[in-house]
Amino acid sequence: MASRARVRAPELVGAGGWLNTGGKELKLADLRGKCVVLDFWTFCCINCLHVLDELRELEEKHRDTVVIVGVHSPKFVHEADHRAVVDAVERYEVHHPVLDDPALATWKQYAVRAWPTLVVIDPEGYVVAQHAGEGHAHAIARLVEELEAEHAAKGTLRRGDGPYVAPEPAAGDLRFPGKAVRLPNGHFLVADSGHHSLVELAADGETVVRRIGDGVRGLVDGDRPRFSEPQGLVLLPEGTADHDVVVADTVNHALRGVRLADGTVTTLAGTGRQWWQGSATEGPAREVDLSSPWDVAWFDGRVWIAMAGVHQLWAYDPAAGTVGVAAGTTNEGLVDGPAAEAWFAQPSGLAVSADGERLWVADSETSALRWVSRETKAVHSAVGTGLFDFGHRDGAAGQALLQHPLGITVLPDGSVAVSDTYNHALRRYDPASEEVSTLATDLREPSGAVLVDGDIVVVESARHRLTRLRLPEEAVRVDAVAHRTQRAATEVAPGALRLDVVFQAPTGQKLDERYGPSTRLLVSATPPELLVSGAGADSALSRELVLSDTVAEGVLHVSAMAASCDDDPAVEYPACHVHQQDWGVPVRLTADGARRLPLVLAGLE
């Protein structure tokens, strides 16, 4: 086994304490003898949720030798609320200990730069690998096997149960519901995300009429269907297809169709596999991979999809049976303009204006309200400025602030109600006056809403219920609060800056160049003037950038991808794996700042 740098792992410290340990405070010394995988995550981040799913197999297969520890490191203020972290751990079925680190103390000790980041610690307490982004589960699994063999031989491996203690399950008809639609009979169909099913509720919003799905996570069609954390729902126009409702089956990376007459479910789009860079972006719907579809809406003759996992909008054509990209580049950020050039950041809510001319988009990671023109397909922003500014501020849209909104509902007067999820509020944007106001507060993680006879029924996801509210004559007054993401900016010098993305192929694999470059690096900046040169895409993972000497601060957007394949000449078709990560690196330009910026995709710096 190759020698590794001997870097002692810093202690795990978090002011929020520990979850899933039965009340016990863990120290690294308690984990000695185990292979430890630290998962630095935050519950708003779709890539972090992907990694939670990637780690499930590793967690089960190596349960007696591996301890996964989630280190919850918040981006948004709401995510620093301990109660919200407790909810998220339950919502996403996290079955390992979690350290709540609201002040990013452990994040800083491990010099983490991005969500998600995985750090591997060997049984003797030394850091042996770091991986940023998605697609690393196979590499970590192989490393774990090497560590098991090495430390079993040395006598430093300790087998047996880990420190995970399951919390008491909570009963209820709904568990972290996502979104809802009103059915023609006046009932509600709710995406019961935490129960991996759909629930039809009577007009009172409480009485269960039937459940579609057996509550077990899975991808099964027919009259005994299974879902995996479904979210968005849309009723199709009558006569459009032989099913009535399209469901964004988020963790299955699929669209499902539901026939209301008998509850039969059909997979309409997606393969069950997650989309990666290089995958098809259009084609027969059942043959194209999707990535965490979060919401759906009927717009301009197609089902438009908020494809949160790749920061794009896609569209499904039920008549042609095809699916493809409709807007966005996969780059994460807030950039308006033609659909093919626009940037989104985890779009999670969709709604169509009454005249059918606008598709409203809740762009959650930029805390923005945006819209697409039916006529021009251009993307516009109504509220929001970018990835790092958020809060609760009413008034003129140009200075108003939201915090990670997940839903949009068109109101009778043409304005829109925004489910302002992390502000626990329902907000209103009026396109005529371009003003933002607050309709209701004291909601708990609202994720969607439905109009009913002049009232609005809100999906309170973290209260596990639907809540009916009167639309107020006047808005609620809320004291303005503005926030910025609390990550410290990296100080860099103006002028030449060497960007190095560190990537080491897993043991037994190599970069396979037989069919062209196996790596990709894309660089841009906010504001664009920050980068004098070095922007754009290329295959090399290192690049010379030139930073402006007139811009004081900004964000470097770096997207890296590497594909590694099994290094065995005897195998004609080696298995290949894609590793990818997007970094938004806040930078401050100072004369004595760094001249090199290393970002670890996989390996050790």
Coordinates of C-alpha atoms in Angstrom, one line a residue:
M1 CA 0.0 0.0 0.0
A2 CA 1.4 3.4 -1.0
S3 CA 2.7 5.6 1.8
R4 CA 0.5 8.6 2.7
A5 CA 1.2 11.9 4.4
R6 CA 0.8 11.6 8.2
V7 CA -1.5 14.4 9.0
R8 CA -3.2 14.1 12.4
A9 CA -7.0 14.7 12.1
P10 CA -8.2 17.8 14.1
E11 CA -10.8 17.2 16.8
L12 CA -14.5 17.4 16.0
V13 CA -16.0 20.5 17.6
G14 CA -19.4 22.0 17.0
A15 CA -21.4 24.3 19.2
G16 CA -24.7 22.6 18.2
G17 CA -23.6 19.3 19.7
W18 CA -24.2 15.7 18.4
L19 CA -27.2 14.0 16.9
N20 CA -27.9 10.3 16.4
T21 CA -25.6 9.3 19.3
G22 CA -28.1 8.9 22.1
G23 CA -27.0 12.1 23.7
K24 CA -23.3 11.2 23.8
E25 CA -20.6 13.6 22.8
L26 CA -18.1 11.9 20.5
K27 CA -14.4 12.5 20.3
L28 CA -12.0 11.2 17.7
A29 CA -10.4 9.0 20.4
D30 CA -13.8 7.2 20.7
L31 CA -13.5 6.3 17.0
R32 CA -9.9 5.0 17.1
G33 CA -9.7 1.7 15.3
K34 CA -12.4 2.6 12.8
C35 CA -12.1 4.0 9.3
V36 CA -13.8 7.4 9.7
V37 CA -15.4 9.3 6.8
L38 CA -16.3 12.9 7.6
D39 CA -19.1 14.2 5.4
F40 CA -19.1 18.1 5.4
W41 CA -22.6 18.9 4.2
T42 CA -25.4 21.4 4.6
F43 CA -29.0 20.5 4.0
C44 CA -29.8 23.1 1.4
C45 CA -27.2 21.7 -1.0
I46 CA -28.5 19.3 -3.6
N47 CA -25.0 17.9 -4.2
C48 CA -24.8 17.1 -0.5
L49 CA -28.0 15.2 -0.7
H50 CA -26.6 13.2 -3.7
V51 CA -23.6 12.3 -1.6
L52 CA -25.8 11.1 1.3
D53 CA -27.3 8.7 -1.2
E54 CA -23.9 7.6 -2.5
L55 CA -22.7 6.8 1.0
R56 CA -25.6 4.5 1.9
E57 CA -24.1 1.4 0.3
L58 CA -20.7 2.0 1.8
E59 CA -22.3 2.6 5.2
E60 CA -24.2 -0.7 5.0
K61 CA -21.4 -2.9 3.5
H62 CA -18.7 -1.8 6.0
R63 CA -20.9 -1.2 9.1
D64 CA -18.5 -2.9 11.5
T65 CA -15.3 -1.1 10.3
V66 CA -16.5 2.3 9.0
V67 CA -18.0 5.2 10.9
I68 CA -19.5 8.0 8.8
V69 CA -19.8 11.3 10.6
G70 CA -21.8 14.1 9.1
V71 CA -20.4 17.5 9.9
H72 CA -23.3 19.9 9.3
S73 CA -21.7 23.2 8.1
P74 CA -24.4 25.8 7.3
K75 CA -24.6 28.2 4.4
F76 CA -27.8 29.9 5.3
V77 CA -28.7 31.4 8.6
H78 CA -31.7 29.0 9.0
E79 CA -29.3 26.1 8.7
A80 CA -27.5 27.2 11.8
D81 CA -30.7 26.7 13.8
H82 CA -30.3 23.4 15.7
R83 CA -33.9 22.5 15.4
A84 CA -33.7 22.8 11.6
V85 CA -30.6 20.5 11.6
V86 CA -32.6 17.9 13.6
D87 CA -35.4 18.1 11.1
A88 CA -33.0 17.7 8.2
V89 CA -31.3 14.6 9.7
E90 CA -34.7 13.0 10.0
R91 CA -36.0 14.2 6.6
Y92 CA -33.1 12.8 4.7
E93 CA -32.8 9.6 6.7
V94 CA -29.3 10.2 7.9
H95 CA -28.3 7.0 9.7
H96 CA -25.0 8.0 11.2
P97 CA -23.8 10.5 13.9
V98 CA -24.0 14.2 12.9
L99 CA -22.0 17.0 14.4
D100 CA -23.9 20.3 14.3
D101 CA -21.2 22.9 13.6
P102 CA -23.1 26.2 13.2
A103 CA -20.0 28.4 13.5
L104 CA -18.0 26.3 11.0
A105 CA -15.3 25.5 13.6
T106 CA -14.5 22.0 12.3
W107 CA -15.0 23.1 8.7
K108 CA -12.2 25.7 9.2
Q109 CA -9.9 23.2 11.1
Y110 CA -10.1 20.8 8.1
A111 CA -9.6 23.7 5.6
V112 CA -12.8 22.8 3.7
R113 CA -13.7 25.0 0.8
A114 CA -16.9 23.5 -0.7
W115 CA -20.1 21.6 0.0
P116 CA -19.9 18.6 -0.1
T117 CA -16.4 17.5 1.0
L118 CA -15.5 14.1 2.3
V119 CA -12.4 13.5 4.5
V120 CA -11.1 9.9 5.3
I121 CA -9.4 9.3 8.6
D122 CA -7.5 6.0 9.1
P123 CA -7.9 3.8 12.3
E124 CA -4.9 5.5 13.9
G125 CA -6.4 9.0 13.5
Y126 CA -4.6 10.4 10.5
V127 CA -6.1 12.1 7.5
V128 CA -5.5 10.0 4.4
A129 CA -7.7 11.4 1.7
Q130 CA -10.0 14.3 0.8
H131 CA -12.7 14.5 -1.9
A132 CA -14.8 17.4 -2.9
G133 CA -18.1 17.0 -4.8
E134 CA -19.9 14.0 -6.0
G135 CA -19.0 10.6 -7.5
H136 CA -16.3 9.5 -5.0
A137 CA -18.1 6.7 -3.2
H138 CA -16.3 4.0 -5.3
A139 CA -12.9 5.5 -4.6
I140 CA -13.6 5.7 -0.9
A141 CA -14.9 2.1 -0.8
R142 CA -11.7 1.0 -2.4
L143 CA -9.6 3.0 0.1
V144 CA -11.6 1.6 2.9
E145 CA -10.8 -2.0 1.8
E146 CA -7.1 -1.1 1.7
L147 CA -7.3 0.5 5.2
E148 CA -9.1 -2.6 6.5
A149 CA -6.4 -4.9 5.2
E150 CA -3.5 -2.7 6.4
H151 CA -4.8 -2.1 9.9
A152 CA -6.1 -5.7 10.4
A153 CA -2.5 -6.8 9.7
K154 CA -1.1 -4.2 12.1
G155 CA -3.7 -5.0 14.8
T156 CA -5.0 -1.4 14.8
L157 CA -8.5 -2.2 13.3
R158 CA -11.4 -2.5 15.7
R159 CA -14.5 -4.3 14.4
G160 CA -18.0 -4.0 16.0
D161 CA -20.9 -1.6 16.2
G162 CA -20.4 2.1 15.7
P163 CA -21.7 5.0 17.8
Y164 CA -25.0 5.5 15.8
V165 CA -28.1 5.5 17.9
A166 CA -31.4 5.7 16.0
P167 CA -33.8 8.4 17.2
E168 CA -37.4 7.6 18.1
P169 CA -39.6 7.6 15.0
A170 CA -42.4 10.2 14.8
A171 CA -45.9 9.1 13.8
G172 CA -48.2 11.0 11.5
D173 CA -50.0 10.9 8.2
L174 CA -47.5 13.2 6.5
R175 CA -43.7 13.4 6.9
F176 CA -41.9 16.3 5.4
P177 CA -44.4 16.9 2.6
G178 CA -43.0 18.6 -0.5
K179 CA -45.7 20.1 -2.7
A180 CA -49.4 19.7 -3.4
V181 CA -52.0 20.2 -6.1
R182 CA -55.7 20.6 -5.9
L183 CA -57.6 17.9 -7.8
P184 CA -60.8 18.4 -9.8
N185 CA -62.9 16.9 -7.0
G186 CA -61.6 19.5 -4.5
H187 CA -59.2 17.1 -2.8
F188 CA -55.5 17.6 -2.5
L189 CA -52.8 15.4 -3.8
V190 CA -49.7 15.8 -1.7
A191 CA -46.1 14.6 -2.3
D192 CA -45.4 12.9 1.0
S193 CA -41.7 13.0 0.6
G194 CA -40.6 11.5 3.9
H195 CA -43.0 8.6 3.4
H196 CA -41.9 8.1 -0.3
S197 CA -45.4 8.2 -1.5
L198 CA -48.4 10.4 -2.6
V199 CA -51.3 11.1 -0.3
E200 CA -54.8 12.2 -1.4
L201 CA -56.4 14.3 1.3
A202 CA -60.0 15.4 1.5
A203 CA -61.0 19.0 1.0
D204 CA -60.3 19.7 4.7
G205 CA -56.6 19.1 4.0
E206 CA -56.4 16.6 6.8
T207 CA -58.5 13.5 6.2
V208 CA -56.6 10.8 4.3
V209 CA -58.6 9.4 1.3
R210 CA -55.9 7.1 -0.1
R211 CA -52.1 6.6 -0.3
I212 CA -50.4 5.9 -3.6
G213 CA -47.1 4.1 -2.8
D214 CA -46.4 1.7 0.0
G215 CA -44.0 4.0 1.9
V216 CA -40.8 2.1 1.0
R217 CA -38.1 3.8 -1.0
G218 CA -38.0 2.4 -4.6
L219 CA -38.7 2.8 -8.3
V220 CA -41.6 0.6 -9.1
D221 CA -44.5 1.2 -11.5
G222 CA -48.0 -0.3 -11.7
D223 CA -50.7 -0.5 -9.1
R224 CA -48.3 -1.1 -6.2
P225 CA -45.8 1.7 -6.9
R226 CA -42.8 3.0 -5.1
F227 CA -41.2 6.5 -5.1
S228 CA -38.2 8.0 -3.5
E229 CA -38.7 11.5 -1.9
P230 CA -41.2 12.8 -4.5
Q231 CA -41.6 16.6 -4.6
G232 CA -43.3 18.5 -7.4
L233 CA -46.7 17.7 -8.9
V234 CA -48.6 19.1 -11.9
L235 CA -52.1 18.3 -13.3
L236 CA -52.0 17.9 -17.0
P237 CA -54.6 19.5 -19.3
E238 CA -57.4 17.0 -20.0
G239 CA -56.7 14.7 -23.0
T240 CA -53.0 15.4 -23.0
A241 CA -52.0 11.8 -22.0
D242 CA -53.4 8.6 -20.4
H243 CA -52.2 9.8 -17.0
D244 CA -53.5 12.9 -15.1
V245 CA -50.6 14.0 -12.9
V246 CA -46.8 14.2 -13.5
V247 CA -44.6 13.8 -10.4
A248 CA -41.0 14.9 -9.9
D249 CA -39.7 11.8 -8.3
T250 CA -36.6 13.5 -7.0
V251 CA -34.2 10.9 -5.6
N252 CA -35.2 8.4 -8.3
H253 CA -34.1 11.0 -10.9
A254 CA -37.3 10.4 -12.8
L255 CA -40.7 11.8 -13.8
R256 CA -43.7 9.5 -13.0
G257 CA -47.2 9.6 -14.3
V258 CA -50.2 8.9 -12.1
R259 CA -53.7 7.9 -13.3
L260 CA -56.1 9.2 -10.7
A261 CA -58.9 6.7 -11.5
D262 CA -57.0 3.7 -10.1
G263 CA -53.6 5.1 -8.8
T264 CA -51.6 3.3 -11.4
V265 CA -48.1 4.8 -11.9
T266 CA -45.9 4.9 -15.0
T267 CA -42.3 6.1 -15.4
L268 CA -42.4 8.8 -18.1
A269 CA -38.8 10.1 -18.1
G270 CA -35.5 9.2 -16.6
T271 CA -33.6 5.9 -16.2
G272 CA -33.2 5.9 -12.4
R273 CA -29.6 7.0 -12.8
Q274 CA -28.3 10.4 -12.0
W275 CA -27.2 12.7 -14.9
W276 CA -23.5 13.4 -15.1
Q277 CA -21.4 15.7 -17.4
G278 CA -21.2 14.0 -20.8
S279 CA -24.6 12.3 -20.5
A280 CA -27.2 12.9 -23.2
T281 CA -29.1 16.2 -22.8
E282 CA -32.1 15.3 -25.0
G283 CA -33.7 12.3 -26.5
P284 CA -36.3 9.6 -25.8
A285 CA -37.5 10.4 -22.3
R286 CA -37.0 6.9 -20.9
E287 CA -33.4 6.7 -22.2
V288 CA -32.1 10.1 -20.8
D289 CA -30.7 10.4 -17.3
L290 CA -32.1 13.2 -15.1
S291 CA -30.8 14.8 -11.9
S292 CA -33.0 15.5 -8.9
P293 CA -36.1 17.0 -10.6
W294 CA -37.7 19.1 -7.9
D295 CA -40.8 20.6 -9.4
V296 CA -42.9 20.5 -12.6
A297 CA -45.3 22.8 -14.4
W298 CA -47.3 22.8 -17.7
F299 CA -45.9 25.6 -19.8
D300 CA -45.9 26.3 -23.5
G301 CA -47.3 22.9 -24.4
R302 CA -44.8 20.8 -22.4
V303 CA -44.0 19.8 -18.8
W304 CA -41.1 22.0 -17.6
I305 CA -38.9 20.6 -15.0
A306 CA -36.9 22.4 -12.3
M307 CA -33.8 20.2 -12.5
A308 CA -32.2 21.1 -9.2
G309 CA -29.4 18.6 -9.5
V310 CA -27.8 20.3 -12.5
H311 CA -29.0 23.9 -12.1
Q312 CA -31.1 23.8 -15.3
L313 CA -34.7 23.8 -16.5
W314 CA -35.6 20.8 -18.7
A315 CA -38.8 20.1 -20.6
Y316 CA -40.7 16.8 -21.2
D317 CA -43.0 16.5 -24.3
P318 CA -45.7 13.9 -23.6
A319 CA -46.8 13.8 -27.2
A320 CA -43.4 13.1 -28.6
G321 CA -42.1 11.2 -25.6
T322 CA -38.9 13.2 -25.4
V323 CA -37.1 15.2 -22.8
G324 CA -34.3 17.7 -23.0
V325 CA -32.6 20.9 -21.7
A326 CA -34.7 24.0 -22.0
A327 CA -32.6 26.6 -20.1
G328 CA -29.4 26.8 -18.2
T329 CA -25.8 25.7 -18.7
T330 CA -25.2 23.6 -15.5
N331 CA -23.1 26.4 -14.2
E332 CA -24.3 27.5 -10.7
G333 CA -25.1 31.1 -10.2
L334 CA -27.4 34.0 -11.3
V335 CA -27.0 35.0 -14.9
D336 CA -29.9 36.3 -17.0
G337 CA -30.2 36.3 -20.7
P338 CA -31.0 33.8 -23.5
A339 CA -32.1 30.4 -22.2
A340 CA -29.0 28.6 -23.5
E341 CA -26.7 31.1 -21.7
A342 CA -28.5 31.6 -18.4
W343 CA -27.3 30.3 -15.0
F344 CA -29.5 28.9 -12.3
A345 CA -28.7 27.6 -8.8
Q346 CA -30.8 24.7 -7.7
P347 CA -34.2 25.8 -9.2
S348 CA -36.8 24.2 -6.9
G349 CA -40.2 25.8 -7.6
L350 CA -42.2 26.5 -10.8
A351 CA -45.5 28.3 -11.5
V352 CA -47.1 29.7 -14.7
S353 CA -48.7 33.1 -14.9
A354 CA -52.5 33.2 -15.6
D355 CA -51.9 34.3 -19.1
G356 CA -49.4 31.6 -19.8
E357 CA -46.7 34.1 -20.8
R358 CA -44.3 33.6 -17.8
L359 CA -42.8 30.6 -16.1
W360 CA -41.9 31.7 -12.6
V361 CA -38.9 30.0 -11.0
A362 CA -37.9 29.8 -7.3
D363 CA -34.1 29.6 -7.7
S364 CA -33.3 28.5 -4.2
E365 CA -29.5 28.7 -3.8
T366 CA -29.5 32.3 -5.1
S367 CA -32.5 33.1 -3.0
A368 CA -34.0 34.5 -6.1
L369 CA -37.4 34.8 -7.9
R370 CA -36.9 34.5 -11.7
W371 CA -39.0 34.0 -14.8
V372 CA -38.8 32.7 -18.3
S373 CA -40.6 34.5 -21.2
R374 CA -42.8 32.1 -23.3
E375 CA -42.2 34.3 -26.4
T376 CA -38.4 34.8 -26.2
K377 CA -37.4 32.0 -23.7
A378 CA -35.1 34.6 -22.2
V379 CA -34.5 34.4 -18.4
H380 CA -35.0 37.4 -16.1
S381 CA -34.6 38.0 -12.4
A382 CA -37.2 39.8 -10.3
V383 CA -35.7 39.4 -6.9
G384 CA -32.2 38.2 -5.8
T385 CA -28.6 39.1 -6.6
G386 CA -26.5 35.9 -6.3
L387 CA -25.3 32.9 -4.3
F388 CA -24.1 34.7 -1.1
D389 CA -26.7 37.4 -0.3
F390 CA -30.0 36.5 1.4
G391 CA -32.3 37.7 4.2
H392 CA -35.8 39.0 4.9
R393 CA -36.2 42.4 3.5
D394 CA -39.4 43.9 1.9
G395 CA -39.7 46.8 -0.4
A396 CA -38.4 47.5 -3.9
A397 CA -37.5 44.3 -5.6
G398 CA -34.0 45.5 -6.5
Q399 CA -33.1 45.5 -2.8
A400 CA -35.5 42.9 -1.4
L401 CA -34.1 39.7 0.1
L402 CA -35.4 36.1 0.3
Q403 CA -33.8 33.0 1.9
H404 CA -33.8 29.8 0.0
P405 CA -37.3 29.8 -1.5
L406 CA -38.8 26.5 -2.7
G407 CA -42.2 27.3 -4.0
I408 CA -44.3 29.8 -6.0
T409 CA -48.1 30.2 -6.3
V410 CA -49.7 32.6 -8.8
L411 CA -52.3 34.8 -7.0
P412 CA -55.6 36.1 -8.5
D413 CA -54.3 39.6 -9.1
G414 CA -51.3 38.5 -11.1
S415 CA -48.8 38.7 -8.3
V416 CA -47.0 35.7 -7.0
A417 CA -46.8 34.2 -3.5
V418 CA -43.3 32.9 -2.7
S419 CA -42.8 30.1 -0.2
D420 CA -39.8 31.7 1.4
T421 CA -38.7 28.5 3.0
Y422 CA -35.8 29.4 5.3
N423 CA -37.5 32.6 6.4
H424 CA -40.5 30.5 7.5
A425 CA -42.7 33.0 5.6
L426 CA -45.0 33.6 2.7
R427 CA -43.8 36.5 0.6
R428 CA -45.5 38.4 -2.3
Y429 CA -44.0 39.9 -5.4
D430 CA -46.1 42.3 -7.5
P431 CA -44.8 42.6 -11.1
A432 CA -46.8 45.8 -11.6
S433 CA -45.2 47.7 -8.8
E434 CA -42.0 45.6 -8.5
E435 CA -42.5 45.5 -4.7
V436 CA -42.0 42.7 -2.3
S437 CA -44.0 42.3 0.9
T438 CA -44.7 39.6 3.5
L439 CA -48.1 37.9 3.6
A440 CA -47.5 35.5 6.6
T441 CA -44.8 34.5 9.1
D442 CA -44.4 31.7 11.6
L443 CA -44.7 29.0 9.0
R444 CA -42.2 26.2 9.4
E445 CA -40.2 25.6 6.2
P446 CA -43.1 26.2 3.7
S447 CA -42.3 24.5 0.4
G448 CA -45.4 25.1 -1.7
A449 CA -48.9 26.5 -1.6
V450 CA -52.3 26.0 -3.3
L451 CA -55.1 28.6 -3.9
V452 CA -58.5 27.5 -2.6
D453 CA -61.5 29.9 -2.8
G454 CA -59.7 33.0 -1.9
D455 CA -57.6 31.3 0.8
I456 CA -54.1 29.8 0.4
V457 CA -53.2 26.4 1.7
V458 CA -49.5 26.2 2.5
V459 CA -47.5 23.0 2.7
E460 CA -45.6 23.4 6.0
S461 CA -43.0 20.8 5.4
A462 CA -41.3 20.8 8.8
R463 CA -44.6 20.8 10.6
H464 CA -45.8 17.8 8.5
R465 CA -49.1 19.4 7.5
L466 CA -51.2 21.6 5.3
T467 CA -52.1 25.0 6.8
R468 CA -55.0 27.1 5.4
L469 CA -54.6 30.9 5.6
R470 CA -56.7 33.8 4.6
L471 CA -54.9 36.0 2.1
P472 CA -54.6 39.2 4.0
E473 CA -55.9 42.6 2.9
E474 CA -52.6 44.1 4.0
A475 CA -49.1 42.7 4.2
V476 CA -47.4 41.9 7.5
R477 CA -44.6 44.3 8.5
V478 CA -41.3 42.5 9.2
D479 CA -38.1 44.1 10.3
A480 CA -35.5 43.9 7.6
V481 CA -32.7 41.5 8.0
A482 CA -29.8 41.0 5.5
H483 CA -27.2 38.2 5.6
R484 CA -24.2 37.0 3.7
T485 CA -22.8 33.5 3.7
Q486 CA -20.4 33.4 6.6
R487 CA -17.5 31.6 4.8
A488 CA -14.4 33.7 5.1
A489 CA -13.1 35.1 1.8
T490 CA -9.7 33.8 0.5
E491 CA -7.2 36.6 0.2
V492 CA -5.5 36.5 -3.2
A493 CA -3.2 39.0 -4.9
P494 CA -4.3 40.9 -8.0
G495 CA -2.5 39.8 -11.2
A496 CA -1.3 36.3 -11.9
L497 CA -3.0 33.5 -9.8
R498 CA -2.2 29.8 -10.3
L499 CA -5.3 27.7 -10.1
D500 CA -4.6 24.0 -9.4
V501 CA -7.4 21.4 -9.1
V502 CA -5.8 18.5 -7.3
F503 CA -7.0 15.1 -8.6
Q504 CA -5.5 11.7 -7.9
A505 CA -7.2 8.7 -9.5
P506 CA -8.3 6.0 -7.0
T507 CA -6.0 3.0 -6.6
G508 CA -6.4 0.6 -9.5
Q509 CA -7.7 3.4 -11.8
K510 CA -6.3 5.9 -14.2
L511 CA -7.4 8.8 -16.4
D512 CA -8.5 7.2 -19.6
E513 CA -7.6 9.3 -22.7
R514 CA -8.6 6.8 -25.4
Y515 CA -11.7 8.7 -26.4
G516 CA -10.4 12.2 -25.7
P517 CA -9.8 14.3 -22.6
S518 CA -11.0 12.8 -19.4
T519 CA -10.8 16.0 -17.4
R520 CA -12.6 19.4 -17.7
L521 CA -12.1 22.7 -16.0
L522 CA -14.5 25.7 -16.3
V523 CA -13.7 29.0 -14.7
S524 CA -15.7 32.2 -14.5
A525 CA -16.2 35.1 -12.0
T526 CA -18.7 37.3 -10.4
P527 CA -18.4 40.1 -11.2
P528 CA -17.0 39.1 -14.6
E529 CA -14.5 42.0 -14.4
L530 CA -12.7 40.2 -11.6
L531 CA -11.1 37.9 -14.3
V532 CA -8.9 39.7 -16.7
S533 CA -8.0 36.4 -18.4
G534 CA -8.3 32.7 -17.7
A535 CA -12.1 32.4 -18.0
G536 CA -13.7 29.6 -20.0
A537 CA -13.4 25.8 -20.4
D538 CA -10.4 23.6 -21.1
S539 CA -9.3 20.1 -20.3
A540 CA -6.2 20.9 -18.1
L541 CA -6.9 20.9 -14.3
S542 CA -4.4 23.7 -13.8
R543 CA -4.6 27.2 -15.2
E544 CA -3.0 30.6 -15.0
L545 CA -5.5 33.3 -14.1
V546 CA -5.1 37.0 -14.1
L547 CA -7.1 39.0 -11.6
S548 CA -8.1 42.6 -11.9
D549 CA -6.3 45.2 -9.8
T550 CA -9.5 47.4 -9.7
V551 CA -12.0 44.9 -8.2
A552 CA -11.8 44.6 -4.5
E553 CA -13.7 41.3 -4.0
G554 CA -15.8 38.8 -5.8
V555 CA -16.4 35.1 -6.4
L556 CA -14.4 32.7 -8.5
H557 CA -16.6 30.0 -10.0
V558 CA -14.7 26.8 -10.7
S559 CA -16.2 23.6 -12.1
A560 CA -14.0 20.5 -12.4
M561 CA -14.7 17.0 -13.7
A562 CA -12.5 14.0 -14.0
A563 CA -13.3 10.5 -15.3
S564 CA -11.2 7.6 -14.1
C565 CA -11.4 4.0 -15.4
D566 CA -10.2 0.7 -14.1
D567 CA -6.5 0.2 -15.0
D568 CA -6.5 -3.4 -16.2
P569 CA -5.4 -4.0 -19.8
A570 CA -7.1 -7.4 -19.8
V571 CA -10.5 -5.7 -19.4
E572 CA -12.0 -4.7 -22.8
Y573 CA -14.6 -2.4 -21.3
P574 CA -13.3 -1.0 -18.0
A575 CA -15.7 0.5 -15.5
C576 CA -15.4 4.3 -15.4
H577 CA -16.4 6.8 -12.7
V578 CA -17.1 10.5 -12.9
H579 CA -15.8 12.8 -10.2
Q580 CA -17.1 16.4 -10.3
Q581 CA -17.5 19.5 -8.1
D582 CA -18.4 23.1 -8.4
W583 CA -16.7 25.7 -6.2
G584 CA -17.8 29.2 -5.5
V585 CA -14.8 30.7 -3.9
P586 CA -15.3 34.1 -2.3
V587 CA -12.0 36.1 -2.8
R588 CA -10.7 39.4 -1.4
L589 CA -7.9 41.0 -3.4
T590 CA -4.9 42.2 -1.3
A591 CA -1.4 43.1 -2.3
D592 CA 0.1 40.4 -0.1
G593 CA -2.6 37.7 -0.9
A594 CA -1.9 34.2 -2.2
R595 CA -0.6 33.7 -5.8
R596 CA -1.8 30.1 -5.9
L597 CA -5.3 28.7 -5.3
P598 CA -5.4 24.9 -4.7
L599 CA -8.7 23.1 -4.8
V600 CA -8.9 19.4 -3.9
L601 CA -11.2 17.3 -6.1
A602 CA -9.7 14.0 -4.9
G603 CA -6.5 13.2 -3.0
L604 CA -4.4 15.3 -0.7
E605 CA -2.8 18.7 -1.4

